[in-house]
DNA sequence: AACTAATAGTTAGCTTAGCTAAGTAAATAT
DNA sequence: ATATTTACTTAGCTAAGCTAACTATTAGTT
């Protein structure tokens, strides 16, 4: 009978996971169209945020923080650079690694873009009770903890050395 | 001074919105690679779910439920059809509208795919306390409510008539 | 009855963002 | 001195979003 109970629990976890999944999809779709004005899509916003709050950061660290493969970051940073939002220079100690940092323009745009993007959501949040908001905050933190740990499955040795350094993306 | 307080509050809402945004991005990125085996990406999973639990559904209703433009749904359904997961036939009453429903294969695959996709997350959830899980569930519901209402900005009159019919995507 | 409007979908074509595979260049190890 | 590993890039594919422009059906107006 303990077995039975465990099955019920895991079924509930599956359903909860499903709800969270669904909520996340809808949240992002809702927010997506808010960002076109600033030229900052969700991934760019997120990466830029890591760059700003994580200090000058390497490509590998960025990939790890964003949970994305190196080529994805490579292109993303190239684009941000073309927009004049970040700059990079090779690490003095190791010529292979690129250290990326944000420009003044990048910092300015992050705040504007972020605000624009999430402001609709923030408006909705304002209508909630402060207790509900506290719960949401707590939930967000829980989710980040559930999401980040134990690295990529098959991370092809990307950034082994630096991988334990975790950045908190898009916050600050 | 009340003004000041209101500013602080809105700043906090912005930050909370930001955290939720970030958590959603990371959650989805984490889960994305789980679904390749079944051939069901997040958008397909979500749409298929609406089709199954919303009954035979029109393209417009699907677009509204998924918060996406008609062409996006058009292609998505075409792909699902090619995979043999859904079928459609013109509405008898109105030859313009397409009624989409899931095949047996589609129903089977939804459950498998969903399970595969969220199982990693569910495993993480199992490590939480039941109180924390309850909070997460509540938060997911809050977010869905914040996300769904008041339709598209500029929805170009898509499905006006049916738009108030809301479907609960990816749950059930 | 015949136009005109509106509505439901589709097609074409663009963009972004993810991926793998394969390549370069620097650092490390044998 | 050479081979391996590491950090990143390039090339090229796919999925999924979008707008603009199209077809076909329905509804509305003289």
GROMACS .gro file of C-alpha atoms (C1' of nucleotides) in nm:
model
  404
    1UNK     CA    1   0.000   0.000   0.000
    2UNK     CA    2   0.297   0.221   0.045
    3UNK     CA    3   0.369   0.140  -0.316
    4UNK     CA    4   0.027   0.269  -0.412
    5UNK     CA    5   0.085   0.589  -0.224
    6UNK     CA    6   0.411   0.644  -0.401
    7UNK     CA    7   0.239   0.603  -0.735
    8UNK     CA    8  -0.019   0.860  -0.648
    9UNK     CA    9   0.251   1.098  -0.541
   10UNK     CA   10   0.446   1.059  -0.858
   11UNK     CA   11   0.132   1.107  -1.061
   12UNK     CA   12   0.073   1.430  -0.876
   13UNK     CA   13   0.425   1.544  -0.936
   14UNK     CA   14   0.381   1.476  -1.303
   15UNK     CA   15   0.067   1.681  -1.308
   16UNK     CA   16   0.230   1.962  -1.118
   17UNK     CA   17   0.526   1.953  -1.353
   18UNK     CA   18   0.281   1.975  -1.637
   19UNK     CA   19   0.110   2.277  -1.494
   20UNK     CA   20   0.434   2.456  -1.438
   21UNK     CA   21   0.541   2.371  -1.790
   22UNK     CA   22   0.221   2.505  -1.931
   23UNK     CA   23   0.234   2.819  -1.720
   24UNK     CA   24   0.588   2.886  -1.835
   25UNK     CA   25   0.497   2.848  -2.200
   26UNK     CA   26   0.207   3.086  -2.173
   27UNK     CA   27   0.398   3.336  -1.968
   28UNK     CA   28   0.672   3.363  -2.225
   29UNK     CA   29   0.441   3.374  -2.520
   30UNK     CA   30   0.252   3.654  -2.358
   31UNK     CA   31   0.565   3.850  -2.291
   32UNK     CA   32   0.734   3.785  -2.619
   33UNK     CA   33   0.570   4.053  -2.822
   34UNK     CA   34   0.644   4.320  -2.568
   35UNK     CA   35   1.010   4.331  -2.648
   36UNK     CA   36   1.028   4.411  -3.016
   37UNK     CA   37   1.052   4.782  -2.956
   38UNK     CA   38   1.386   4.765  -2.782
   39UNK     CA   39   1.529   4.501  -3.013
   40UNK     CA   40   1.584   4.277  -2.715
   41UNK     CA   41   1.438   3.931  -2.737
   42UNK     CA   42   1.407   3.708  -2.435
   43UNK     CA   43   1.733   3.521  -2.492
   44UNK     CA   44   1.924   3.843  -2.551
   45UNK     CA   45   1.774   4.005  -2.249
   46UNK     CA   46   1.864   3.707  -2.039
   47UNK     CA   47   2.218   3.681  -2.168
   48UNK     CA   48   2.277   4.052  -2.137
   49UNK     CA   49   2.162   4.030  -1.782
   50UNK     CA   50   2.408   3.757  -1.703
   51UNK     CA   51   2.683   3.961  -1.862
   52UNK     CA   52   2.596   4.268  -1.663
   53UNK     CA   53   2.545   4.108  -1.326
   54UNK     CA   54   2.800   3.833  -1.368
   55UNK     CA   55   3.075   4.076  -1.452
   56UNK     CA   56   3.298   4.017  -1.752
   57UNK     CA   57   3.213   3.663  -1.837
   58UNK     CA   58   3.350   3.403  -2.076
   59UNK     CA   59   3.156   3.244  -2.358
   60UNK     CA   60   3.161   2.912  -2.181
   61UNK     CA   61   3.026   3.058  -1.861
   62UNK     CA   62   2.752   3.226  -2.054
   63UNK     CA   63   2.658   2.904  -2.228
   64UNK     CA   64   2.647   2.724  -1.895
   65UNK     CA   65   2.442   2.994  -1.728
   66UNK     CA   66   2.199   3.008  -2.016
   67UNK     CA   67   2.188   2.632  -2.051
   68UNK     CA   68   2.264   2.648  -2.414
   69UNK     CA   69   2.533   2.514  -2.650
   70UNK     CA   70   2.841   2.715  -2.730
   71UNK     CA   71   2.747   2.798  -3.089
   72UNK     CA   72   2.422   2.948  -2.971
   73UNK     CA   73   2.609   3.182  -2.742
   74UNK     CA   74   2.867   3.256  -3.004
   75UNK     CA   75   2.607   3.392  -3.236
   76UNK     CA   76   2.409   3.563  -2.967
   77UNK     CA   77   2.711   3.756  -2.844
   78UNK     CA   78   2.806   3.843  -3.200
   79UNK     CA   79   2.462   3.993  -3.246
   80UNK     CA   80   2.473   4.182  -2.917
   81UNK     CA   81   2.810   4.313  -3.020
   82UNK     CA   82   2.675   4.427  -3.354
   83UNK     CA   83   2.402   4.610  -3.162
   84UNK     CA   84   2.674   4.779  -2.958
   85UNK     CA   85   2.547   4.635  -2.634
   86UNK     CA   86   2.848   4.429  -2.535
   87UNK     CA   87   3.216   4.421  -2.612
   88UNK     CA   88   3.471   4.149  -2.572
   89UNK     CA   89   3.839   4.101  -2.556
   90UNK     CA   90   4.055   3.792  -2.525
   91UNK     CA   91   4.155   3.699  -2.175
   92UNK     CA   92   4.512   3.816  -2.109
   93UNK     CA   93   4.602   3.494  -1.933
   94UNK     CA   94   4.450   3.262  -2.190
   95UNK     CA   95   4.419   3.378  -2.545
   96UNK     CA   96   4.150   3.123  -2.621
   97UNK     CA   97   3.891   3.266  -2.393
   98UNK     CA   98   3.677   3.567  -2.469
   99UNK     CA   99   3.572   3.796  -2.188
  100UNK     CA  100   3.242   3.964  -2.258
  101UNK     CA  101   3.122   4.276  -2.083
  102UNK     CA  102   2.836   4.517  -2.131
  103UNK     CA  103   2.868   4.864  -2.274
  104UNK     CA  104   2.699   5.166  -2.122
  105UNK     CA  105   2.439   5.140  -2.395
  106UNK     CA  106   2.387   4.777  -2.309
  107UNK     CA  107   2.328   4.855  -1.945
  108UNK     CA  108   2.086   5.129  -2.028
  109UNK     CA  109   1.896   4.915  -2.273
  110UNK     CA  110   1.872   4.623  -2.038
  111UNK     CA  111   1.677   4.823  -1.790
  112UNK     CA  112   1.449   4.978  -2.045
  113UNK     CA  113   1.394   4.654  -2.232
  114UNK     CA  114   1.339   4.452  -1.924
  115UNK     CA  115   1.093   4.701  -1.794
  116UNK     CA  116   0.903   4.709  -2.119
  117UNK     CA  117   0.900   4.334  -2.146
  118UNK     CA  118   0.779   4.250  -1.802
  119UNK     CA  119   0.576   4.558  -1.726
  120UNK     CA  120   0.253   4.400  -1.838
  121UNK     CA  121   0.318   4.112  -1.609
  122UNK     CA  122   0.413   4.349  -1.330
  123UNK     CA  123   0.083   4.527  -1.373
  124UNK     CA  124  -0.095   4.199  -1.325
  125UNK     CA  125   0.114   4.123  -1.022
  126UNK     CA  126   0.020   4.452  -0.866
  127UNK     CA  127  -0.335   4.331  -0.844
  128UNK     CA  128  -0.240   4.036  -0.627
  129UNK     CA  129  -0.219   4.034  -0.251
  130UNK     CA  130   0.123   4.073  -0.101
  131UNK     CA  131   0.097   3.722   0.031
  132UNK     CA  132   0.043   3.589  -0.317
  133UNK     CA  133   0.338   3.787  -0.442
  134UNK     CA  134   0.555   3.643  -0.172
  135UNK     CA  135   0.449   3.298  -0.275
  136UNK     CA  136   0.527   3.366  -0.636
  137UNK     CA  137   0.871   3.491  -0.548
  138UNK     CA  138   0.937   3.184  -0.345
  139UNK     CA  139   0.814   2.965  -0.627
  140UNK     CA  140   1.039   3.136  -0.876
  141UNK     CA  141   1.332   3.069  -0.650
  142UNK     CA  142   1.234   2.708  -0.610
  143UNK     CA  143   1.208   2.667  -0.982
  144UNK     CA  144   1.546   2.820  -1.044
  145UNK     CA  145   1.695   2.577  -0.800
  146UNK     CA  146   1.520   2.286  -0.963
  147UNK     CA  147   1.624   2.401  -1.304
  148UNK     CA  148   1.988   2.480  -1.266
  149UNK     CA  149   2.155   2.189  -1.093
  150UNK     CA  150   2.359   1.902  -1.227
  151UNK     CA  151   2.459   2.060  -1.558
  152UNK     CA  152   2.384   1.950  -1.907
  153UNK     CA  153   2.320   1.596  -2.000
  154UNK     CA  154   2.597   1.545  -2.253
  155UNK     CA  155   2.755   1.883  -2.212
  156UNK     CA  156   3.044   1.765  -2.428
  157UNK     CA  157   3.296   1.891  -2.177
  158UNK     CA  158   3.203   2.249  -2.237
  159UNK     CA  159   3.357   2.468  -1.977
  160UNK     CA  160   3.422   2.193  -1.728
  161UNK     CA  161   3.653   2.412  -1.532
  162UNK     CA  162   3.418   2.704  -1.492
  163UNK     CA  163   3.094   2.518  -1.484
  164UNK     CA  164   3.041   2.528  -1.113
  165UNK     CA  165   3.029   2.904  -1.117
  166UNK     CA  166   2.662   2.971  -1.142
  167UNK     CA  167   2.511   3.299  -1.240
  168UNK     CA  168   2.164   3.411  -1.162
  169UNK     CA  169   2.033   3.512  -1.498
  170UNK     CA  170   1.810   3.808  -1.556
  171UNK     CA  171   1.793   3.932  -1.206
  172UNK     CA  172   1.947   4.203  -1.000
  173UNK     CA  173   0.523   5.962   0.117
  174UNK     CA  174   0.246   5.739  -0.006
  175UNK     CA  175   0.384   5.814  -0.349
  176UNK     CA  176   0.719   5.683  -0.240
  177UNK     CA  177   0.567   5.367  -0.111
  178UNK     CA  178   0.389   5.307  -0.437
  179UNK     CA  179   0.714   5.345  -0.624
  180UNK     CA  180   0.882   5.090  -0.407
  181UNK     CA  181   0.596   4.852  -0.464
  182UNK     CA  182   0.605   4.885  -0.838
  183UNK     CA  183   0.978   4.837  -0.833
  184UNK     CA  184   0.924   4.516  -0.643
  185UNK     CA  185   0.663   4.399  -0.886
  186UNK     CA  186   0.903   4.461  -1.168
  187UNK     CA  187   1.166   4.259  -0.996
  188UNK     CA  188   0.924   3.979  -0.922
  189UNK     CA  189   0.808   3.981  -1.283
  190UNK     CA  190   1.168   3.958  -1.382
  191UNK     CA  191   1.233   3.660  -1.164
  192UNK     CA  192   0.931   3.478  -1.296
  193UNK     CA  193   1.037   3.559  -1.648
  194UNK     CA  194   1.380   3.423  -1.586
  195UNK     CA  195   1.253   3.111  -1.414
  196UNK     CA  196   1.021   3.041  -1.705
  197UNK     CA  197   1.301   3.075  -1.958
  198UNK     CA  198   1.525   2.840  -1.770
  199UNK     CA  199   1.253   2.590  -1.702
  200UNK     CA  200   1.166   2.560  -2.068
  201UNK     CA  201   1.523   2.544  -2.183
  202UNK     CA  202   1.586   2.267  -1.939
  203UNK     CA  203   1.288   2.070  -2.057
  204UNK     CA  204   1.330   2.132  -2.424
  205UNK     CA  205   1.576   1.860  -2.497
  206UNK     CA  206   1.370   1.594  -2.327
  207UNK     CA  207   1.112   1.582  -2.598
  208UNK     CA  208   1.308   1.500  -2.908
  209UNK     CA  209   1.254   1.127  -2.867
  210UNK     CA  210   0.879   1.147  -2.918
  211UNK     CA  211   0.900   1.410  -3.189
  212UNK     CA  212   0.688   1.640  -2.978
  213UNK     CA  213   0.824   1.984  -2.914
  214UNK     CA  214   0.677   2.213  -2.653
  215UNK     CA  215   0.450   2.398  -2.894
  216UNK     CA  216   0.322   2.076  -3.047
  217UNK     CA  217   0.266   1.921  -2.710
  218UNK     CA  218   0.077   2.223  -2.596
  219UNK     CA  219  -0.137   2.246  -2.906
  220UNK     CA  220  -0.208   1.876  -2.911
  221UNK     CA  221  -0.318   1.905  -2.554
  222UNK     CA  222  -0.564   2.181  -2.638
  223UNK     CA  223  -0.697   1.974  -2.924
  224UNK     CA  224  -0.747   1.671  -2.705
  225UNK     CA  225  -0.899   1.838  -2.404
  226UNK     CA  226  -1.080   2.112  -2.592
  227UNK     CA  227  -1.255   1.867  -2.820
  228UNK     CA  228  -1.263   1.923  -3.196
  229UNK     CA  229  -1.139   2.273  -3.221
  230UNK     CA  230  -1.109   2.530  -3.496
  231UNK     CA  231  -0.782   2.681  -3.614
  232UNK     CA  232  -0.884   3.016  -3.478
  233UNK     CA  233  -0.966   2.878  -3.138
  234UNK     CA  234  -0.633   2.705  -3.131
  235UNK     CA  235  -0.451   3.022  -3.223
  236UNK     CA  236  -0.634   3.208  -2.948
  237UNK     CA  237  -0.568   2.939  -2.690
  238UNK     CA  238  -0.202   2.921  -2.783
  239UNK     CA  239  -0.171   3.298  -2.808
  240UNK     CA  240  -0.021   3.274  -3.148
  241UNK     CA  241  -0.099   3.405  -3.497
  242UNK     CA  242  -0.305   3.203  -3.743
  243UNK     CA  243  -0.018   3.113  -3.977
  244UNK     CA  244   0.174   2.964  -3.689
  245UNK     CA  245  -0.114   2.734  -3.609
  246UNK     CA  246  -0.172   2.657  -3.972
  247UNK     CA  247   0.174   2.515  -4.007
  248UNK     CA  248   0.175   2.348  -3.670
  249UNK     CA  249  -0.144   2.160  -3.743
  250UNK     CA  250  -0.016   2.066  -4.086
  251UNK     CA  251   0.289   1.915  -3.920
  252UNK     CA  252   0.085   1.733  -3.658
  253UNK     CA  253  -0.132   1.600  -3.936
  254UNK     CA  254   0.171   1.479  -4.127
  255UNK     CA  255   0.278   1.300  -3.810
  256UNK     CA  256  -0.063   1.135  -3.801
  257UNK     CA  257  -0.147   1.287  -3.463
  258UNK     CA  258  -0.446   1.494  -3.561
  259UNK     CA  259  -0.700   1.501  -3.839
  260UNK     CA  260  -0.928   1.774  -3.960
  261UNK     CA  261  -1.237   1.824  -4.163
  262UNK     CA  262  -1.424   2.134  -4.269
  263UNK     CA  263  -1.710   2.235  -4.045
  264UNK     CA  264  -2.037   2.123  -4.201
  265UNK     CA  265  -2.208   2.449  -4.115
  266UNK     CA  266  -1.929   2.674  -4.238
  267UNK     CA  267  -1.698   2.551  -4.507
  268UNK     CA  268  -1.431   2.800  -4.414
  269UNK     CA  269  -1.360   2.660  -4.073
  270UNK     CA  270  -1.146   2.357  -4.006
  271UNK     CA  271  -1.229   2.135  -3.711
  272UNK     CA  272  -0.922   1.965  -3.574
  273UNK     CA  273  -0.931   1.656  -3.357
  274UNK     CA  274  -0.672   1.415  -3.226
  275UNK     CA  275  -0.620   1.064  -3.358
  276UNK     CA  276  -0.573   0.765  -3.129
  277UNK     CA  277  -0.203   0.786  -3.201
  278UNK     CA  278  -0.207   1.149  -3.104
  279UNK     CA  279  -0.371   1.079  -2.773
  280UNK     CA  280  -0.129   0.802  -2.697
  281UNK     CA  281   0.171   1.012  -2.790
  282UNK     CA  282   0.057   1.308  -2.587
  283UNK     CA  283   0.070   1.112  -2.268
  284UNK     CA  284   0.402   0.951  -2.342
  285UNK     CA  285   0.557   1.272  -2.468
  286UNK     CA  286   0.429   1.480  -2.184
  287UNK     CA  287   0.556   1.229  -1.935
  288UNK     CA  288   0.897   1.215  -2.094
  289UNK     CA  289   0.918   1.588  -2.118
  290UNK     CA  290   0.830   1.677  -1.766
  291UNK     CA  291   0.956   1.370  -1.587
  292UNK     CA  292   1.290   1.525  -1.506
  293UNK     CA  293   1.114   1.818  -1.351
  294UNK     CA  294   0.877   1.585  -1.168
  295UNK     CA  295   1.175   1.407  -1.020
  296UNK     CA  296   1.301   1.736  -0.887
  297UNK     CA  297   0.961   1.818  -0.749
  298UNK     CA  298   0.951   1.489  -0.563
  299UNK     CA  299   1.236   1.614  -0.348
  300UNK     CA  300   1.038   1.910  -0.224
  301UNK     CA  301   0.813   1.917   0.075
  302UNK     CA  302   0.444   1.880   0.014
  303UNK     CA  303   0.395   2.233   0.132
  304UNK     CA  304   0.633   2.361  -0.128
  305UNK     CA  305   0.457   2.161  -0.393
  306UNK     CA  306   0.127   2.307  -0.292
  307UNK     CA  307   0.273   2.652  -0.322
  308UNK     CA  308   0.407   2.579  -0.665
  309UNK     CA  309   0.072   2.453  -0.781
  310UNK     CA  310  -0.093   2.763  -0.652
  311UNK     CA  311   0.167   2.979  -0.821
  312UNK     CA  312   0.116   2.802  -1.152
  313UNK     CA  313  -0.253   2.871  -1.128
  314UNK     CA  314  -0.193   3.233  -1.043
  315UNK     CA  315   0.036   3.268  -1.341
  316UNK     CA  316  -0.212   3.114  -1.579
  317UNK     CA  317  -0.471   3.357  -1.461
  318UNK     CA  318  -0.234   3.647  -1.504
  319UNK     CA  319  -0.134   3.526  -1.845
  320UNK     CA  320  -0.457   3.442  -2.015
  321UNK     CA  321  -0.696   3.732  -1.975
  322UNK     CA  322  -0.788   4.016  -2.211
  323UNK     CA  323  -0.685   3.855  -2.538
  324UNK     CA  324  -0.427   3.965  -2.790
  325UNK     CA  325  -0.321   4.319  -2.833
  326UNK     CA  326  -0.397   4.361  -3.203
  327UNK     CA  327  -0.542   4.021  -3.260
  328UNK     CA  328  -0.650   4.133  -3.606
  329UNK     CA  329  -1.003   4.017  -3.549
  330UNK     CA  330  -0.896   3.655  -3.549
  331UNK     CA  331  -1.175   3.443  -3.415
  332UNK     CA  332  -1.360   3.729  -3.253
  333UNK     CA  333  -1.664   3.517  -3.222
  334UNK     CA  334  -1.500   3.230  -3.043
  335UNK     CA  335  -1.235   3.420  -2.857
  336UNK     CA  336  -1.403   3.422  -2.524
  337UNK     CA  337  -1.396   3.046  -2.519
  338UNK     CA  338  -1.081   2.977  -2.329
  339UNK     CA  339  -0.907   2.646  -2.327
  340UNK     CA  340  -0.679   2.525  -2.060
  341UNK     CA  341  -0.374   2.415  -2.250
  342UNK     CA  342  -0.161   2.120  -2.150
  343UNK     CA  343  -0.346   2.021  -1.844
  344UNK     CA  344  -0.596   1.757  -1.744
  345DA     C1'  345  -2.981   3.892  -5.738
  346DA     C1'  346  -2.554   4.098  -5.738
  347DC     C1'  347  -2.199   4.341  -5.519
  348DT     C1'  348  -1.926   4.437  -5.130
  349DA     C1'  349  -1.752   4.337  -4.655
  350DA     C1'  350  -1.586   4.053  -4.344
  351DT     C1'  351  -1.408   3.611  -4.177
  352DA     C1'  352  -1.124   3.172  -4.173
  353DG     C1'  353  -0.740   2.976  -4.330
  354DT     C1'  354  -0.335   2.928  -4.621
  355DT     C1'  355   0.099   3.040  -4.861
  356DA     C1'  356   0.527   3.277  -4.915
  357DG     C1'  357   0.902   3.452  -4.725
  358DC     C1'  358   1.158   3.656  -4.344
  359DT     C1'  359   1.386   3.625  -3.861
  360DT     C1'  360   1.548   3.429  -3.436
  361DA     C1'  361   1.726   3.081  -3.176
  362DG     C1'  362   1.821   2.633  -3.096
  363DC     C1'  363   2.108   2.219  -3.253
  364DT     C1'  364   2.526   1.905  -3.453
  365DA     C1'  365   2.944   1.851  -3.706
  366DA     C1'  366   3.356   2.008  -3.826
  367DG     C1'  367   3.725   2.348  -3.804
  368DT     C1'  368   4.098   2.677  -3.584
  369DA     C1'  369   4.400   2.824  -3.246
  370DA     C1'  370   4.588   2.823  -2.796
  371DA     C1'  371   4.723   2.562  -2.384
  372DT     C1'  372   4.857   2.135  -2.166
  373DA     C1'  373   5.044   1.684  -2.129
  374DT     C1'  374   5.340   1.307  -2.278
  375DA     C1'  375   5.823   1.783  -3.018
  376DT     C1'  376   5.419   1.604  -3.078
  377DA     C1'  377   4.964   1.478  -2.940
  378DT     C1'  378   4.552   1.589  -2.683
  379DT     C1'  379   4.241   1.886  -2.474
  380DT     C1'  380   4.007   2.310  -2.444
  381DA     C1'  381   3.761   2.740  -2.598
  382DC     C1'  382   3.550   2.909  -2.927
  383DT     C1'  383   3.378   2.978  -3.426
  384DT     C1'  384   3.173   2.864  -3.873
  385DA     C1'  385   2.857   2.627  -4.164
  386DG     C1'  386   2.440   2.455  -4.228
  387DC     C1'  387   2.008   2.241  -4.061
  388DT     C1'  388   1.535   2.281  -3.819
  389DA     C1'  389   1.145   2.470  -3.552
  390DA     C1'  390   0.861   2.824  -3.455
  391DG     C1'  391   0.738   3.274  -3.445
  392DC     C1'  392   0.600   3.687  -3.740
  393DT     C1'  393   0.379   4.002  -4.147
  394DA     C1'  394   0.190   4.056  -4.600
  395DA     C1'  395  -0.071   3.897  -4.940
  396DC     C1'  396  -0.376   3.545  -5.120
  397DT     C1'  397  -0.824   3.226  -5.175
  398DA     C1'  398  -1.259   3.089  -5.057
  399DT     C1'  399  -1.667   3.113  -4.811
  400DT     C1'  400  -2.015   3.369  -4.557
  401DA     C1'  401  -2.277   3.772  -4.437
  402DG     C1'  402  -2.456   4.216  -4.540
  403DT     C1'  403  -2.640   4.591  -4.866
  404DT     C1'  404  -2.836   4.782  -5.198
   0.00000   0.00000   0.00000
